[in-house]
C-alpha cells in the first residue's frame, strides 16, 4: 500500500514558468547561507539547501517536468578491486567478487543463519513487528503528526493527512530502527558474516545507522522502481547522510531474508549497473496520485520496461548487499503467505548522519510521512574499527 496524497493541479507534462521562477529565487537564496538566520522560518523551510547545481538546472530548464528525488551524482570507479579490509578466510571476497559488485551494484546472497537460528529469529522478529517501537513510540510522545496544510514550496504536498495516511505512516515508522530496542536483531546485524564482508567493500571503520523491516502480507503490491542516495527526499531540503565524497560508494544496504523470498512472494528486483548515476523523475502533478514518496507522483526517467532485471530470490537466513543508488524495487506478493525481511544501512565513520542543527534540535521531520519524530533514542552503532571522526552520536553498549 502506498499513501494517497493530493498534489497541485498543474497539468502533467506542461512547462511551468511559475515553478522555474520560484525555484531560481529559492535556489539563489539557498546559496546565501550566511543570511539564513535572518530569513523567516517559513522561508528557511522552503530553501533547497541540499540541492546541487545539476538538480537545480534540470528542474529549472524543464519547468518542473523533471525533478531529482535525491542528490544527483555519478559514482566513480575505485582505483582497484582489492578488498579494503583483511578478514578471516571464511569471509574473504575475491577481486572478481568486488569487481562484480562495482559493475552491478549488488553482491550475494550469502548465508547468515542456520535452520535452527532461522526458526528462532522468525518468531522473534514477528513478535517485534507486532509490538510498539520503543525507539519511536507514539504512546510515549516520540513522534507526532504535522497538523494542517503541509506543502513544499516547489514540489507540492498533501492538503491534510487523512486517518488512512496516519495509520500507514505510523506502521512504517514502527518498523524502523528496531535494532535499537531489540537486542537479538542488533546482535544478528553485528555478526561477522555481514560486517566482515561489508568492510571489504567499504573499509575498515563502519557504523550502522538505520534498519527497516519489510512486511510481505498476502497479495501485497510490490514497490515501484526507485533509487536512493543520501535520503534527500525525506523533506526535499537537506539529506540525512553526508558522506565525505558523494561520488564514492561509501554506504551499503544489507537485506536479510527472515522468511524465504521468491518471485511469487515479493522478492527484490534490481536493474544491474544503474547505481552509477542518479536519474530524475518525470513528474505527475495530477490529483490523487499514488506515490511511495508521499508528495508527488511520477516515473523514473529510465527505460525500465526494456532493461535487464535481476530478481534476488533468497532462502530464509540469507542476505545480500546492494547500493540503493541502483534502480530497485520489489515484485508483488501473489501468494496467501506472510513474509518478512529486514534491511540495514551501513556506512563509513567519515559519513555524518544528520547535521548538528538537527541533532541539537533533537527531532527530525519526515515530510513525506507528515511526521516529526524525536531523535532521543536514535544512535549510530559502531560495527567495526574506530570512530576517528566523531561525527555521529554512537550507541554506548555494555561490555560484558
XYZ file of C-alpha atoms in Angstrom:
400
model
C 0.000 0.000 0.000
C 1.218 3.498 -0.801
C -0.052 6.764 0.541
C -2.606 8.722 -1.444
C -1.899 12.439 -1.456
C -3.368 15.442 -3.165
C -0.875 17.346 -5.290
C -1.165 20.595 -7.192
C -3.287 20.887 -10.315
C -0.503 21.640 -12.783
C -1.021 19.617 -15.996
C 1.129 16.518 -16.182
C 3.519 17.467 -19.000
C 3.425 21.266 -19.147
C 6.324 23.661 -18.666
C 5.563 25.657 -15.536
C 7.210 29.074 -15.627
C 5.974 29.800 -12.127
C 7.828 26.754 -10.850
C 11.060 27.754 -12.609
C 10.948 31.352 -11.373
C 10.215 30.251 -7.810
C 12.967 27.625 -7.964
C 15.530 30.140 -9.250
C 14.662 32.533 -6.428
C 14.795 29.885 -3.700
C 17.933 28.243 -5.057
C 19.709 31.617 -5.134
C 18.724 32.280 -1.537
C 19.796 28.776 -0.505
C 23.374 29.632 -1.511
C 23.428 32.660 0.820
C 23.930 30.575 3.935
C 25.371 33.463 5.926
C 21.964 35.171 5.703
C 19.741 32.199 6.522
C 19.385 33.075 10.195
C 17.817 36.372 9.153
C 15.134 34.742 6.996
C 11.648 33.943 8.309
C 11.262 30.321 9.412
C 8.785 29.537 6.625
C 11.247 30.767 4.005
C 14.113 28.789 5.555
C 11.968 25.662 5.473
C 11.412 26.080 1.736
C 15.048 26.566 0.735
C 16.526 23.657 -1.287
C 19.816 23.843 0.617
C 20.690 20.218 -0.151
C 20.307 20.562 -3.915
C 23.322 20.747 -6.209
C 23.518 22.651 -9.485
C 22.599 19.666 -11.668
C 19.384 19.232 -9.686
C 18.559 22.914 -9.973
C 19.305 23.191 -13.681
C 17.319 20.129 -14.752
C 14.233 21.175 -12.796
C 14.557 24.816 -13.852
C 15.111 24.073 -17.542
C 12.159 21.655 -17.728
C 9.745 23.871 -15.842
C 9.363 21.256 -13.129
C 8.634 18.398 -15.523
C 11.709 16.542 -14.259
C 12.925 16.567 -10.656
C 15.569 14.614 -8.770
C 14.166 12.992 -5.639
C 17.649 12.527 -4.223
C 21.036 14.178 -4.535
C 22.336 13.856 -8.076
C 25.747 12.260 -8.536
C 27.719 9.848 -10.634
C 29.706 7.073 -8.979
C 33.376 6.869 -9.775
C 35.233 3.603 -10.226
C 37.527 2.557 -7.371
C 41.264 2.668 -8.007
C 41.408 -1.100 -7.571
C 39.153 -4.022 -6.772
C 41.291 -5.262 -3.918
C 39.205 -5.893 -0.794
C 39.504 -2.904 1.559
C 39.961 -4.915 4.746
C 41.751 -8.042 5.892
C 39.346 -10.649 7.207
C 39.189 -14.291 8.235
C 39.348 -16.721 5.280
C 35.707 -17.834 5.613
C 34.528 -14.272 4.893
C 37.041 -13.417 2.180
C 35.828 -11.821 -1.049
C 37.839 -12.210 -4.234
C 38.809 -9.341 -6.516
C 36.356 -10.778 -9.041
C 33.527 -10.549 -6.498
C 34.431 -6.969 -5.597
C 34.541 -6.042 -9.282
C 31.184 -7.727 -9.837
C 29.715 -5.594 -7.064
C 31.034 -2.393 -8.630
C 29.785 -3.486 -12.055
C 26.297 -4.492 -10.934
C 25.595 -2.599 -7.718
C 24.935 -5.678 -5.599
C 26.567 -8.862 -4.339
C 25.249 -12.060 -2.778
C 23.355 -13.833 -1.397
C 25.426 -15.179 1.486
C 24.448 -17.492 4.334
C 23.873 -15.916 7.749
C 21.670 -18.143 9.937
C 21.430 -21.889 10.438
C 17.989 -23.549 10.017
C 17.624 -23.663 13.798
C 18.537 -19.986 14.113
C 16.099 -19.104 11.330
C 13.166 -20.559 13.275
C 14.120 -18.670 16.423
C 14.693 -15.410 14.557
C 11.403 -15.681 12.666
C 9.456 -15.992 15.900
C 11.427 -13.155 17.462
C 11.129 -10.777 14.504
C 7.397 -11.297 14.020
C 6.894 -10.511 17.711
C 8.975 -7.339 17.343
C 6.989 -6.208 14.309
C 3.723 -6.719 16.209
C 4.896 -4.665 19.196
C 5.102 -0.904 19.569
C 8.524 0.543 18.895
C 10.351 1.909 21.916
C 12.578 3.920 19.570
C 9.748 5.933 18.013
C 6.801 5.410 20.357
C 3.573 7.284 19.697
C 2.181 6.453 23.143
C 5.289 7.981 24.761
C 5.188 11.066 22.584
C 8.236 10.207 20.495
C 6.558 11.415 17.315
C 3.610 13.495 16.232
C 1.778 14.238 13.016
C 2.103 17.582 11.314
C -1.207 19.403 11.515
C -2.931 21.440 8.836
C -1.705 22.050 5.329
C 1.832 20.912 4.584
C 3.213 21.888 1.220
C 6.737 22.005 -0.082
C 7.032 25.319 -1.919
C 8.407 23.624 -5.020
C 7.035 20.124 -5.153
C 3.583 20.432 -3.668
C 2.342 18.154 -0.917
C -0.721 16.971 0.929
C -3.521 19.311 1.940
C -4.303 17.369 5.089
C -3.291 13.988 6.433
C -6.151 11.506 6.439
C -6.578 8.859 9.113
C -5.567 6.304 6.484
C -2.359 8.276 5.861
C -1.614 8.395 9.573
C -2.180 4.676 10.038
C 0.068 3.840 7.102
C 2.867 6.212 8.089
C 2.714 5.063 11.728
C 3.134 1.469 10.623
C 6.148 2.438 8.518
C 7.814 4.289 11.389
C 7.084 1.408 13.766
C 9.214 -0.855 11.555
C 12.197 1.491 11.558
C 15.363 1.188 13.671
C 14.112 -1.738 15.734
C 17.703 -2.886 16.209
C 17.851 -0.145 18.853
C 15.154 -1.698 21.060
C 15.591 -5.379 20.136
C 18.944 -6.838 21.245
C 18.669 -10.020 19.172
C 18.220 -8.015 15.983
C 21.257 -5.877 16.733
C 23.289 -8.992 17.533
C 22.304 -10.523 14.189
C 23.289 -7.409 12.254
C 26.661 -7.308 14.026
C 27.600 -10.838 13.004
C 30.900 -11.176 11.119
C 29.169 -12.778 8.137
C 27.738 -9.320 7.459
C 30.295 -6.937 8.932
C 33.474 -8.547 7.614
C 32.167 -8.781 4.062
C 30.902 -5.220 4.182
C 34.309 -3.987 5.367
C 35.925 -5.370 2.224
C 33.613 -3.218 0.106
C 33.563 -0.019 2.181
C 36.560 -0.002 4.502
C 37.750 -0.857 7.997
C 35.612 1.521 10.077
C 31.855 1.045 9.872
C 28.667 2.240 11.531
C 25.071 1.030 11.315
C 22.651 3.948 11.202
C 19.277 2.670 10.034
C 17.264 -0.542 9.870
C 13.837 -1.244 8.432
C 11.515 -4.247 8.461
C 9.540 -5.027 5.317
C 6.334 -6.980 5.755
C 5.069 -9.025 2.829
C 1.390 -9.568 3.572
C -0.722 -11.800 1.288
C -1.471 -10.213 -2.113
C 0.505 -7.104 -1.170
C 1.567 -4.980 -4.160
C 5.265 -4.594 -4.765
C 7.397 -1.469 -4.617
C 7.849 0.630 -7.735
C 11.258 1.270 -9.283
C 13.251 3.871 -7.358
C 16.710 4.945 -6.252
C 18.088 6.393 -3.044
C 21.353 8.104 -2.316
C 21.523 10.296 0.787
C 17.773 10.407 1.609
C 17.133 13.958 0.483
C 13.522 13.027 -0.323
C 12.528 12.851 3.352
C 11.917 16.595 3.176
C 13.331 17.674 -0.232
C 15.509 20.117 1.649
C 18.616 18.511 3.100
C 19.960 14.939 3.060
C 20.077 12.644 6.067
C 23.508 11.237 5.179
C 26.509 13.457 4.461
C 29.330 11.323 3.013
C 32.902 12.561 2.706
C 32.842 12.011 -1.077
C 29.456 11.800 -2.766
C 30.977 10.116 -5.831
C 32.259 7.147 -3.826
C 30.083 4.257 -2.757
C 30.504 4.801 0.962
C 27.255 3.184 2.075
C 25.599 -0.185 1.549
C 22.275 -1.739 2.411
C 22.285 -5.259 3.811
C 18.985 -7.030 3.079
C 18.239 -10.073 5.263
C 15.557 -12.619 4.363
C 13.715 -13.552 7.565
C 11.416 -15.815 5.526
C 12.011 -17.310 2.084
C 11.749 -14.706 -0.686
C 10.794 -15.660 -4.230
C 9.404 -14.035 -7.362
C 5.970 -15.200 -6.193
C 6.006 -13.671 -2.712
C 7.680 -10.298 -3.174
C 11.426 -10.611 -3.707
C 13.535 -7.609 -4.605
C 14.383 -6.721 -8.178
C 17.373 -4.718 -9.392
C 18.479 -3.265 -12.712
C 22.216 -4.039 -12.598
C 24.679 -1.260 -13.305
C 22.250 1.589 -12.660
C 23.988 2.573 -9.415
C 26.495 4.599 -11.415
C 24.170 7.589 -11.808
C 21.096 9.050 -10.119
C 18.188 9.503 -12.535
C 15.400 12.105 -12.356
C 11.672 11.583 -12.061
C 9.189 12.515 -14.771
C 6.663 14.387 -12.676
C 2.935 13.757 -12.488
C 1.263 16.571 -10.578
C -2.262 15.322 -11.145
C -4.595 14.847 -8.202
C -4.890 11.679 -6.119
C -1.596 10.220 -7.238
C -0.477 7.045 -5.513
C 3.177 7.583 -4.732
C 5.596 5.839 -2.394
C 7.375 9.069 -1.552
C 4.266 10.873 -0.366
C 4.383 14.179 -2.236
C 4.063 13.896 -5.975
C 3.716 11.128 -8.474
C 5.946 10.269 -11.369
C 8.022 7.658 -13.089
C 11.748 7.154 -13.119
C 13.346 8.652 -16.226
C 14.905 5.361 -17.278
C 13.745 2.677 -19.765
C 12.823 0.157 -17.066
C 10.452 -1.790 -19.313
C 13.261 -2.833 -21.671
C 16.010 -3.132 -19.052
C 17.648 -6.334 -17.846
C 16.226 -7.162 -14.424
C 17.782 -9.386 -11.768
C 15.406 -10.948 -9.230
C 17.010 -11.538 -5.827
C 15.496 -14.770 -4.525
C 16.841 -15.985 -1.189
C 16.301 -18.611 1.441
C 15.389 -17.541 4.955
C 18.585 -16.721 6.805
C 20.460 -15.410 3.770
C 21.435 -11.815 2.978
C 22.900 -9.711 0.223
C 24.387 -6.229 -0.146
C 23.303 -3.604 -2.618
C 23.792 0.076 -3.258
C 20.469 1.877 -3.028
C 21.700 4.023 -5.897
C 20.869 1.032 -8.089
C 17.363 1.177 -9.519
C 15.458 -1.321 -7.412
C 12.002 -2.323 -6.275
C 10.027 -5.376 -5.215
C 7.560 -7.620 -7.007
C 4.005 -8.294 -5.826
C 3.307 -10.976 -3.265
C 0.794 -13.056 -5.206
C 0.658 -15.778 -2.535
C -1.516 -16.199 0.555
C 1.538 -16.300 2.819
C 3.089 -13.661 5.052
C 6.728 -12.805 4.501
C 9.258 -10.695 6.355
C 12.611 -9.126 5.555
C 14.939 -6.721 7.321
C 17.409 -4.299 5.846
C 20.067 -2.180 7.467
C 22.197 0.663 6.184
C 25.903 0.587 6.872
C 28.323 3.388 6.127
C 31.834 4.511 6.940
C 32.605 6.554 10.020
C 33.545 9.553 7.851
C 29.864 9.910 6.898
C 27.832 12.269 9.053
C 24.250 11.150 9.769
C 22.004 14.164 10.421
C 23.556 17.589 10.721
C 24.392 19.272 14.002
C 21.339 21.528 13.833
C 19.010 18.528 13.636
C 20.770 16.693 16.463
C 20.757 19.803 18.630
C 17.055 20.260 17.980
C 16.526 16.620 18.944
C 13.909 15.875 16.327
C 13.634 15.220 12.623
C 10.833 15.899 10.161
C 9.915 13.259 7.607
C 7.717 15.473 5.496
C 6.825 12.657 3.115
C 5.175 10.938 6.104
C 3.889 14.136 7.695
C 5.721 13.147 10.875
C 8.031 14.932 13.299
C 9.893 12.344 15.358
C 12.258 12.569 18.273
C 15.898 11.554 17.955
C 16.253 10.973 21.691
C 16.532 7.212 21.220
C 18.476 7.247 17.956
C 22.165 6.423 17.835
C 24.537 5.058 15.256
C 26.156 1.735 16.147
C 29.882 1.204 15.701
C 30.124 -2.152 13.922
C 33.828 -2.334 13.231
C 37.066 -0.437 13.755
C 37.331 3.023 15.287
C 35.290 6.200 15.132
C 38.146 8.571 14.338
C 35.949 11.469 13.221
C 33.376 11.819 15.977
C 30.717 12.969 13.520
C 27.968 10.741 14.873
C 26.294 10.006 18.166
C 27.425 6.444 18.869
C 25.449 3.958 20.947
C 27.196 3.215 24.219
C 26.909 -0.532 24.617
C 27.509 -2.569 27.749
C 30.757 -4.519 27.561
C 30.348 -7.757 29.460
